[in-house]
Amino acid sequence: MITFLYILAFIGFVWLGLCALPAGMEARMPMPYLIALTPFLWVPLVIFAGIGAWQHEWGVVSLLLVAALMTSSQRISYWGTGIKPQSTRDTSRETGRETPHTPIAKDTKQAGNSQKTNDSTTSAVTDAIQSAQSSIDSSPSSATRETGSETLPLQFAVMTLNCRYGRADADDIVENVRTRGIDVLALQEVSDDLIARLDAAGVGTLLPYRQSGEPKGSDNGGYNVIFSRYEPAATVPNVVAIPAADVPAITLRLAGEDGGTHAASRFGGDGSADGNDDNDGNGSDTYGTAAGNDSGVGNTDRGAVNTANSTAASTANGTAGHAPERTVTFCSAHPKSPMRGCADWSAGILGLRAIAGAKVIGDRNIAVVMGDLNSSTDHPSFRALLKGGFKDASLTQGTGPHLTFPSWLRWPRIELDHILFTRGLKPSGVESFVVKYTDHLALVATLSLR
């Protein structure tokens, strides 16, 4: 028995070692699933430690208990010791184009044959976000614009949900958007049928702007969509090329400091929106398409891209002598699960680093990535994503994990769905909750400008 217990302790430490592999090295079956189960490994370890204590084998008991404690090390980080992103940014990655409306998936190869793949991908991401900044900086009113239907307030609520092949309850989604005052909604595994049900439930009244990824046969469960309460400065159907469903993005202008009172007043005591910021989609719609009627974006926008024209000089120097306006770019992402290919799974997670690494984001503009990332803090690839410049809302809030999968069990659950953001935001009110007919819990957070 004592030999058996020592073997179990050895297996426990080897299992823990999987979590310490270099990013990408865990992309071999069955390692992603073994790593995902690491937070629950303490249960058998403690049981066998009890057996060892009953036999007074204190040496192996100590080993088993140490291994049990180490299996919870990443979960402990959710109470205020989260992974910190890199403090430096690679500034050598320059954008190579000025065209503000070309889909990223088609332009990655045009970044230059002399650059490495990662550099060309980051340049392509820069081009997409640059399109939004160009149109914003060339606007003569950007210096004095206040919070309204065209600008994001200094505090805003976001929500993400994996819709399980489009089966999620549309009425439940829209009701949560309404009661929680959601400003930006990211959905994954979306189907055309779900979009129709969301439109029938009234999502266009609450979130009149949207951008979806281009559906492909290789999509993992469906395409991704992102909805907004505020008029986008630009939209792209795929902001970064990863081996998974397209990553649609919407870039919103951020309200100036004089818009802060609007941000505070639009939330009622129960956290719901007061309705003053809803946009009916009428009038000039240069940057996006309203979805408040049957001919809205839900049926026609797939692949639509902003076509605003501006010059690189206005982007770099601002307009009329004032500093360029800040923006927030929201993305809906869903890397493949390991069962669809471990190499693609890891590459999809790591590929999202290009969004944080885009030069146009820098220290001024902000990127927010939401979605089912099919990974947790135990996975080296996900930790590498965080170290690439993102912060995780649950980790940063520091009040414990917000587990999202599977929805039909209270335990064991893991946190596969995430709200990530680059520097400049502070999260609060992070919460997961059940939405009917999907296997993931929804995740919400309130993000405030620092």
XYZ file of N, CA, C and O in Angstrom, residues 132-302:
684
model
N -10.680 52.428 -37.611
C -11.584 53.140 -36.713
C -10.956 54.427 -36.217
O -11.586 55.480 -36.209
N -9.686 54.354 -35.804
C -9.038 55.541 -35.266
C -8.913 56.633 -36.311
O -9.031 57.813 -36.017
N -8.686 56.230 -37.565
C -8.559 57.214 -38.634
C -9.829 58.021 -38.796
O -9.808 59.244 -38.890
N -10.977 57.328 -38.821
C -12.246 58.025 -39.004
C -12.583 58.881 -37.800
O -13.183 59.938 -37.931
N -12.167 58.437 -36.628
C -12.458 59.194 -35.411
C -11.628 60.454 -35.347
O -12.116 61.553 -35.089
N -10.316 60.305 -35.582
C -9.428 61.442 -35.437
C -9.705 62.522 -36.465
O -9.401 63.693 -36.240
N -10.289 62.160 -37.619
C -10.583 63.145 -38.647
C -11.909 63.848 -38.417
O -12.265 64.747 -39.148
N -12.657 63.441 -37.367
C -13.936 64.076 -37.069
C -13.708 65.408 -36.378
O -13.031 65.479 -35.358
N -14.235 66.510 -36.889
C -13.982 67.814 -36.306
C -14.603 67.996 -34.940
O -14.239 68.904 -34.230
N -15.578 67.182 -34.563
C -16.265 67.381 -33.285
C -15.752 66.484 -32.184
O -16.288 66.477 -31.093
N -14.695 65.720 -32.456
C -14.264 64.727 -31.481
C -13.743 65.343 -30.207
O -13.731 64.712 -29.164
N -13.300 66.582 -30.233
C -12.756 67.191 -29.028
C -13.835 67.568 -28.041
O -13.589 67.669 -26.845
N -15.049 67.779 -28.509
C -16.094 68.264 -27.628
C -17.257 67.307 -27.490
O -18.227 67.608 -26.798
N -17.186 66.132 -28.118
C -18.298 65.196 -28.083
C -18.564 64.713 -26.676
O -17.659 64.380 -25.939
N -19.802 64.642 -26.269
C -20.194 64.130 -24.969
C -20.857 62.774 -25.142
O -21.157 62.348 -26.237
N -21.087 62.111 -24.002
C -21.705 60.797 -24.049
C -23.064 60.864 -24.735
O -23.878 61.709 -24.434
N -23.317 59.950 -25.633
C -24.584 59.883 -26.339
C -24.636 58.600 -27.113
O -23.942 57.642 -26.821
N -25.471 58.570 -28.151
C -25.620 57.335 -28.907
C -24.383 57.015 -29.725
O -24.251 55.903 -30.225
N -23.469 57.974 -29.885
C -22.282 57.735 -30.687
C -21.039 57.475 -29.853
O -19.981 57.192 -30.406
N -21.104 57.606 -28.534
C -19.919 57.431 -27.705
C -20.195 56.512 -26.530
O -21.275 56.502 -25.954
N -19.194 55.747 -26.194
C -19.267 54.819 -25.071
C -19.024 55.593 -23.777
O -18.076 56.369 -23.688
N -19.870 55.408 -22.753
C -19.651 56.125 -21.489
C -18.406 55.614 -20.781
O -17.822 54.588 -21.143
N -18.005 56.319 -19.735
C -16.795 55.972 -19.010
C -16.969 54.732 -18.148
O -15.998 54.193 -17.624
N -18.207 54.281 -17.994
C -18.505 53.021 -17.318
C -19.546 52.290 -18.155
O -20.570 52.868 -18.517
N -19.288 51.021 -18.460
C -20.188 50.296 -19.337
C -20.214 48.826 -18.945
O -19.272 48.300 -18.348
N -21.332 48.169 -19.280
C -21.531 46.764 -18.918
C -21.399 45.887 -20.151
O -21.892 46.222 -21.230
N -20.736 44.751 -19.989
C -20.519 43.823 -21.096
C -20.981 42.429 -20.682
O -21.054 42.103 -19.497
N -21.276 41.609 -21.692
C -21.753 40.251 -21.442
C -21.274 39.344 -22.563
O -21.224 39.754 -23.728
N -20.917 38.108 -22.211
C -20.527 37.123 -23.214
C -21.224 35.802 -22.923
O -21.473 35.460 -21.759
N -21.547 35.055 -23.988
C -22.256 33.789 -23.833
C -21.967 32.874 -25.012
O -22.059 33.291 -26.170
N -21.628 31.622 -24.732
C -21.597 30.579 -25.743
C -23.013 30.021 -25.880
O -23.602 29.561 -24.899
N -23.558 30.059 -27.087
C -24.976 29.766 -27.304
C -25.260 28.310 -27.676
O -26.394 27.977 -28.036
N -24.281 27.436 -27.605
C -24.427 26.001 -27.854
C -25.161 25.700 -29.163
O -26.326 25.334 -29.179
N -24.441 25.893 -30.242
C -24.981 25.622 -31.588
C -26.237 26.456 -31.893
O -27.090 26.045 -32.678
N -26.339 27.617 -31.280
C -27.493 28.480 -31.518
C -28.752 28.091 -30.776
O -29.828 28.613 -31.073
N -28.629 27.193 -29.780
C -29.820 26.710 -29.068
C -30.209 27.571 -27.866
O -31.261 27.343 -27.272
N -29.391 28.519 -27.474
C -29.685 29.329 -26.288
C -31.022 30.041 -26.440
O -31.453 30.379 -27.546
N -31.673 30.271 -25.312
C -32.983 30.909 -25.306
C -32.847 32.401 -25.605
O -32.280 33.160 -24.814
N -33.368 32.838 -26.738
C -33.233 34.230 -27.165
C -33.934 35.183 -26.208
O -33.419 36.269 -25.897
N -35.117 34.815 -25.733
C -35.844 35.683 -24.812
C -35.063 35.875 -23.519
O -35.034 36.979 -22.956
N -34.419 34.819 -23.045
C -33.619 34.907 -21.825
C -32.419 35.824 -22.024
O -32.067 36.632 -21.149
N -31.776 35.702 -23.178
C -30.638 36.580 -23.475
C -31.066 38.037 -23.476
O -30.443 38.903 -22.833
N -32.138 38.340 -24.210
C -32.588 39.730 -24.333
C -33.055 40.270 -22.984
O -32.793 41.434 -22.650
N -33.716 39.442 -22.190
C -34.158 39.902 -20.878
C -32.976 40.260 -19.988
O -33.010 41.260 -19.257
N -31.914 39.469 -20.041
C -30.727 39.792 -19.252
C -30.029 41.044 -19.772
O -29.502 41.828 -18.980
N -30.013 41.226 -21.076
C -29.464 42.462 -21.640
C -30.233 43.664 -21.110
O -29.646 44.683 -20.722
N -31.558 43.531 -21.064
C -32.405 44.632 -20.618
C -32.227 44.915 -19.125
O -31.988 46.058 -18.724
N -32.334 43.906 -18.298
C -32.320 44.120 -16.843
C -30.932 44.451 -16.308
O -30.804 45.138 -15.295
N -29.901 43.980 -16.993
C -28.542 44.227 -16.517
C -27.907 45.446 -17.179
O -26.756 45.787 -16.886
N -28.628 46.112 -18.074
C -28.103 47.309 -18.719
C -26.871 47.046 -19.555
O -25.908 47.827 -19.542
N -26.872 45.953 -20.315
C -25.705 45.578 -21.098
C -25.509 46.548 -22.272
O -26.447 46.858 -23.003
N -24.283 47.005 -22.426
C -23.944 47.923 -23.519
C -23.327 47.199 -24.711
O -23.510 47.620 -25.853
N -22.548 46.147 -24.444
C -21.910 45.375 -25.510
C -22.092 43.894 -25.196
O -21.779 43.444 -24.086
N -22.599 43.147 -26.161
C -22.894 41.724 -25.998
C -22.090 40.928 -27.010
O -22.148 41.201 -28.213
N -21.344 39.929 -26.540
C -20.583 39.035 -27.419
C -21.194 37.641 -27.345
O -21.347 37.089 -26.256
N -21.535 37.084 -28.491
C -22.109 35.741 -28.554
C -21.228 34.849 -29.411
O -20.665 35.294 -30.411
N -21.140 33.575 -29.000
C -20.410 32.568 -29.768
C -21.353 31.403 -30.080
O -22.367 31.225 -29.415
N -20.978 30.622 -31.074
C -21.793 29.503 -31.558
C -23.204 29.983 -31.916
O -24.211 29.467 -31.452
N -23.244 30.979 -32.779
C -24.499 31.597 -33.207
C -24.937 30.978 -34.524
O -24.115 30.639 -35.380
N -26.240 30.833 -34.684
C -26.831 30.363 -35.941
C -27.768 31.425 -36.490
O -28.181 32.346 -35.770
N -28.119 31.309 -37.770
C -29.076 32.249 -38.360
C -30.422 32.177 -37.653
O -31.116 33.195 -37.491
N -30.805 30.984 -37.222
C -32.067 30.832 -36.511
C -32.043 31.600 -35.192
O -33.034 32.242 -34.829
N -30.921 31.550 -34.474
C -30.831 32.302 -33.217
C -30.912 33.798 -33.470
O -31.573 34.528 -32.719
N -30.257 34.277 -34.530
C -30.330 35.707 -34.860
C -31.777 36.116 -35.110
O -32.239 37.171 -34.641
N -32.521 35.280 -35.822
C -33.932 35.587 -36.087
C -34.725 35.639 -34.787
O -35.581 36.515 -34.599
N -34.456 34.708 -33.877
C -35.168 34.705 -32.597
C -34.771 35.890 -31.727
O -35.611 36.448 -31.021
N -33.510 36.280 -31.779
C -33.078 37.465 -31.027
C -33.751 38.723 -31.558
O -34.188 39.583 -30.792
N -33.854 38.835 -32.881
C -34.538 39.992 -33.469
C -36.010 40.016 -33.064
O -36.569 41.070 -32.748
N -36.644 38.844 -33.055
C -38.052 38.774 -32.661
C -38.225 39.131 -31.192
O -39.263 39.698 -30.796
N -37.210 38.833 -30.372
C -37.277 39.139 -28.942
C -36.962 40.601 -28.635
O -37.126 41.038 -27.496
N -36.486 41.345 -29.630
C -36.269 42.770 -29.445
C -34.845 43.187 -29.163
O -34.619 44.272 -28.629
N -33.868 42.371 -29.553
C -32.487 42.758 -29.280
C -32.106 44.035 -30.015
O -31.299 44.832 -29.529
N -32.710 44.268 -31.187
C -32.376 45.453 -31.963
C -32.795 46.748 -31.298
O -32.221 47.799 -31.561
N -33.794 46.694 -30.425
C -34.219 47.887 -29.705
C -33.191 48.280 -28.655
O -32.932 49.465 -28.430
N -32.595 47.275 -28.009
C -31.629 47.526 -26.941
C -30.216 47.711 -27.475
O -29.476 48.581 -27.010
N -29.853 46.889 -28.448
C -28.499 46.906 -29.020
C -28.636 46.996 -30.536
O -28.634 45.984 -31.233
N -28.804 48.207 -31.075
C -29.169 48.345 -32.491
C -28.034 48.123 -33.488
O -28.283 48.123 -34.686
N -26.801 47.948 -33.027
C -25.679 47.757 -33.947
C -25.043 46.393 -33.700
O -24.952 45.939 -32.565
N -24.572 45.776 -34.764
C -23.952 44.463 -34.620
C -22.962 44.195 -35.744
O -23.011 44.824 -36.800
N -22.070 43.262 -35.480
C -21.149 42.763 -36.501
C -20.951 41.275 -36.251
O -20.710 40.845 -35.125
N -21.075 40.490 -37.307
C -20.893 39.049 -37.192
C -19.699 38.604 -38.020
O -19.269 39.290 -38.958
N -19.148 37.453 -37.640
C -18.112 36.844 -38.443
C -18.719 36.171 -39.663
O -19.925 35.922 -39.730
N -17.887 35.873 -40.631
C -18.343 35.191 -41.845
C -18.467 33.696 -41.559
O -17.494 33.052 -41.167
N -19.664 33.114 -41.703
C -19.815 31.683 -41.430
C -18.952 30.832 -42.364
O -18.856 31.115 -43.552
N -18.326 29.811 -41.784
C -17.498 28.900 -42.567
C -17.779 27.469 -42.125
O -18.225 27.230 -40.996
N -17.499 26.533 -42.981
C -17.695 25.137 -42.629
C -16.816 24.686 -41.487
O -17.125 23.725 -40.785
N -15.695 25.395 -41.278
C -14.766 25.034 -40.208
C -15.096 25.694 -38.873
O -14.370 25.517 -37.898
N -16.172 26.472 -38.823
C -16.561 27.118 -37.562
C -16.803 26.062 -36.489
O -17.362 25.004 -36.750
N -16.412 26.384 -35.281
C -16.588 25.460 -34.165
C -17.913 25.725 -33.454
O -17.985 26.432 -32.467
N -18.990 25.156 -34.002
C -20.302 25.272 -33.379
C -21.164 26.398 -33.886
O -22.333 26.482 -33.541
N -20.624 27.272 -34.703
C -21.368 28.424 -35.198
C -20.459 29.631 -35.304
O -19.278 29.572 -34.960
N -20.995 30.746 -35.800
C -20.185 31.949 -35.952
C -20.334 32.856 -34.735
O -21.198 32.649 -33.870
N -19.475 33.850 -34.652
C -19.464 34.791 -33.535
C -20.107 36.105 -33.948
O -20.007 36.529 -35.101
N -20.750 36.757 -32.984
C -21.416 38.043 -33.238
C -21.147 38.962 -32.066
O -21.012 38.505 -30.916
N -21.063 40.258 -32.335
C -20.943 41.244 -31.265
C -21.968 42.346 -31.498
O -22.147 42.824 -32.621
N -22.700 42.701 -30.449
C -23.764 43.696 -30.493
C -23.360 44.913 -29.669
O -22.654 44.780 -28.667
N -23.870 46.089 -30.053
C -23.535 47.323 -29.332
C -24.752 48.233 -29.188
O -25.560 48.344 -30.109
N -24.826 48.881 -28.040
C -25.835 49.913 -27.822
C -25.455 51.199 -28.550
O -26.308 52.011 -28.912
N -24.141 51.394 -28.762
C -23.648 52.660 -29.298
C -23.179 52.504 -30.735
O -22.714 51.441 -31.148
N -23.267 53.576 -31.476
C -22.922 53.563 -32.894
C -21.427 53.322 -33.085
O -20.606 54.055 -32.551
N -21.044 52.300 -33.830
C -19.622 52.009 -34.008
C -18.921 53.037 -34.891
O -19.510 53.594 -35.810
N -17.661 53.262 -34.602
C -16.823 54.038 -35.506
C -16.386 53.175 -36.675
O -16.162 53.664 -37.773
N -16.246 51.870 -36.429
C -15.865 50.932 -37.490
C -16.179 49.521 -37.041
O -16.273 49.242 -35.844
N -16.360 48.630 -38.015
C -16.586 47.222 -37.727
C -15.792 46.389 -38.725
O -15.584 46.808 -39.861
N -15.335 45.225 -38.284
C -14.682 44.282 -39.198
C -15.190 42.884 -38.873
O -15.423 42.564 -37.708
N -15.374 42.024 -39.865
C -15.881 40.678 -39.607
C -14.837 39.742 -39.019
O -15.187 38.715 -38.443
N -13.549 40.084 -39.157
C -12.499 39.220 -38.612
C -11.273 40.063 -38.320
O -10.547 40.447 -39.239
N -11.043 40.362 -37.077
C -9.963 41.273 -36.715
C -8.612 40.578 -36.641
O -7.573 41.218 -36.730
N -8.606 39.262 -36.468
C -7.344 38.521 -36.431
C -7.602 37.115 -36.949
O -8.613 36.499 -36.631
N -6.692 36.619 -37.762
C -6.859 35.302 -38.357
C -6.346 34.230 -37.400
O -5.147 34.163 -37.123
N -7.242 33.421 -36.865
C -6.889 32.275 -36.046
C -7.591 31.053 -36.621
O -8.582 31.194 -37.340
N -7.096 29.838 -36.334
C -7.732 28.634 -36.894
C -9.019 28.281 -36.163
O -9.120 27.271 -35.472
N -10.018 29.132 -36.300
C -11.310 28.964 -35.635
C -12.297 29.902 -36.306
O -11.999 30.502 -37.341
N -13.474 30.051 -35.724
C -14.468 30.984 -36.253
C -13.908 32.400 -36.274
O -13.059 32.772 -35.441
N -14.373 33.221 -37.224
C -13.943 34.613 -37.329
C -14.126 35.342 -36.009
O -15.035 35.034 -35.229
N -13.272 36.345 -35.782
C -13.318 37.166 -34.571
C -13.835 38.554 -34.958
O -13.050 39.449 -35.289
N -15.162 38.756 -34.976
C -15.690 40.074 -35.360
C -15.362 41.124 -34.306
O -15.227 40.809 -33.122
N -15.230 42.370 -34.752
C -14.865 43.454 -33.838
C -15.663 44.708 -34.147
O -15.975 44.993 -35.309
N -15.966 45.433 -33.103
C -16.616 46.735 -33.195
C -15.767 47.733 -32.418
O -15.374 47.460 -31.283
N -15.447 48.857 -33.030
C -14.690 49.909 -32.352
C -15.621 51.066 -32.018
O -16.327 51.576 -32.892
N -15.627 51.461 -30.749
C -16.488 52.539 -30.264
C -15.648 53.703 -29.773
O -14.580 53.508 -29.185
N -16.141 54.902 -30.036
C -15.522 56.095 -29.460
C -15.779 56.116 -27.955
O -16.867 55.786 -27.501
N -14.796 56.544 -27.215
C -14.938 56.669 -25.772
C -15.272 58.105 -25.438
O -14.639 59.038 -25.945
N -16.280 58.311 -24.590
C -16.700 59.655 -24.220
C -15.562 60.398 -23.552
O -14.721 59.816 -22.857
N -15.535 61.739 -23.725
C -14.551 62.569 -23.051
C -14.838 62.641 -21.567
O -15.842 62.157 -21.065
N -13.919 63.251 -20.837
C -14.076 63.335 -19.386
C -15.363 64.043 -18.995
O -15.938 63.789 -17.945
N -15.848 64.977 -19.869
C -17.076 65.680 -19.535
C -18.299 64.793 -19.710
O -19.407 65.180 -19.366
N -18.093 63.554 -20.236
C -19.207 62.635 -20.365
C -19.381 61.737 -19.179
O -20.253 60.881 -19.159
N -18.558 61.907 -18.148
C -18.618 61.010 -17.010
C -19.945 61.034 -16.284
O -20.414 60.011 -15.792
N -20.590 62.217 -16.188
C -21.870 62.279 -15.491
C -22.925 61.475 -16.232
O -23.791 60.875 -15.618
N -22.836 61.423 -17.557
C -23.778 60.615 -18.324
C -23.577 59.137 -18.010
O -24.524 58.392 -17.894
N -22.315 58.728 -17.889
C -22.037 57.329 -17.611
C -22.615 56.921 -16.267
O -23.116 55.823 -16.093
N -22.547 57.816 -15.286
C -23.030 57.472 -13.962
C -24.549 57.503 -13.894
O -25.166 56.688 -13.211
N -25.170 58.419 -14.638
C -26.608 58.602 -14.480
C -27.444 57.603 -15.266
O -28.610 57.419 -14.981
N -26.847 56.942 -16.277
C -27.649 56.063 -17.119
C -27.946 54.732 -16.465
O -28.676 53.920 -16.988
N -27.347 54.460 -15.304
C -27.623 53.224 -14.599
C -28.540 53.508 -13.413
O -28.272 54.378 -12.604
N -29.630 52.757 -13.340
C -30.532 52.880 -12.214
C -30.013 52.142 -11.010
O -28.969 51.500 -11.033
N -30.753 52.188 -9.920
C -30.326 51.530 -8.708
C -30.196 50.035 -8.845
O -29.433 49.396 -8.132
N -30.943 49.432 -9.768
C -30.855 47.990 -9.960
C -29.871 47.600 -11.048
O -29.772 46.437 -11.429
N -29.120 48.593 -11.563
C -28.127 48.286 -12.584
C -28.680 48.266 -13.990
O -27.953 48.023 -14.933
N -29.981 48.517 -14.161
C -30.557 48.477 -15.502
C -30.424 49.826 -16.178
O -30.287 50.862 -15.536
N -30.478 49.816 -17.512
C -30.363 51.057 -18.270
C -31.645 51.858 -18.148
O -32.738 51.319 -18.056
N -31.493 53.200 -18.162
C -32.683 54.023 -18.063
C -33.342 54.278 -19.407
O -34.366 54.947 -19.477
N -32.716 53.793 -20.471
C -33.344 53.896 -21.796
C -32.995 55.143 -22.556
O -33.345 55.282 -23.714
N -32.295 56.118 -21.946
C -32.029 57.368 -22.628
C -30.990 57.244 -23.721
O -30.867 58.099 -24.566
N -30.218 56.145 -23.679
C -29.148 56.022 -24.641
C -29.511 55.135 -25.817
O -28.685 54.887 -26.678
N -30.728 54.613 -25.858
C -31.104 53.755 -26.974
C -31.114 54.553 -28.257
O -31.507 55.714 -28.297
N -30.720 53.918 -29.339
C -30.677 54.566 -30.635
C -31.640 53.864 -31.564
O -31.652 52.653 -31.633
N -32.452 54.619 -32.259
C -33.458 53.983 -33.102
C -32.930 53.637 -34.485
O -33.648 53.101 -35.315
N -31.671 53.980 -34.719
C -31.079 53.583 -35.996
C -31.452 54.478 -37.155
O -31.066 54.220 -38.276
N -32.194 55.549 -36.913
C -32.577 56.433 -38.001
C -31.486 57.452 -38.270
O -30.610 57.695 -37.466
N -31.591 58.131 -39.406
C -30.620 59.150 -39.740
C -29.404 58.555 -40.422
O -29.380 57.423 -40.838
N -28.378 59.392 -40.532
C -27.155 58.955 -41.216
C -26.469 57.871 -40.419
O -26.249 58.000 -39.238
N -26.096 56.797 -41.093
C -25.473 55.652 -40.428
C -24.191 55.304 -41.169
O -24.106 54.354 -41.902
N -23.183 56.147 -40.974
C -21.949 55.994 -41.725
C -21.168 54.773 -41.290
O -20.572 54.084 -42.093
N -21.166 54.475 -39.961
C -20.231 53.490 -39.441
C -20.845 52.132 -39.182
O -20.132 51.165 -38.991
N -22.143 52.023 -39.104
C -22.757 50.734 -38.823
C -24.193 50.762 -39.281
O -24.693 51.761 -39.756
N -24.891 49.658 -39.115
C -26.263 49.550 -39.564
C -27.160 49.232 -38.395
O -26.883 48.317 -37.646
N -28.220 49.990 -38.206
C -29.139 49.717 -37.104
C -29.949 48.477 -37.401
O -30.242 48.162 -38.541
N -30.336 47.781 -36.303
C -31.068 46.520 -36.468
C -32.435 46.609 -35.840
O -32.942 45.671 -35.267
N -33.041 47.739 -35.920
C -34.316 47.902 -35.263
C -35.508 47.517 -36.115
O -36.648 47.698 -35.717
N -35.297 46.980 -37.314
C -36.415 46.578 -38.153
C -36.049 45.300 -38.883
O -34.969 44.770 -38.771
N -36.964 44.808 -39.683
C -36.770 43.516 -40.329
C -35.650 43.511 -41.343
O -35.155 42.467 -41.732
N -35.259 44.694 -41.810
C -34.178 44.759 -42.795
C -32.851 45.089 -42.151
O -31.925 45.518 -42.800
N -32.732 44.887 -40.853
C -31.535 45.276 -40.112
C -30.369 44.363 -40.383
O -30.383 43.469 -41.201
N -29.347 44.598 -39.568
C -28.076 43.928 -39.791
C -28.191 42.434 -39.648
O -27.430 41.695 -40.228
N -29.145 41.975 -38.842
C -29.260 40.540 -38.623
C -29.377 39.753 -39.912
O -28.993 38.607 -39.978
N -29.915 40.360 -40.966
C -30.080 39.637 -42.215
C -29.085 40.067 -43.279
O -28.951 39.396 -44.287
N -28.405 41.204 -43.076
C -27.632 41.746 -44.182
C -26.217 42.136 -43.838
O -25.439 42.402 -44.733
N -25.819 42.144 -42.573
C -24.548 42.784 -42.250
C -23.364 41.849 -42.300
O -22.247 42.279 -42.152
N -23.549 40.556 -42.477
C -22.454 39.625 -42.320
C -21.339 39.959 -43.285
O -21.468 39.898 -44.483
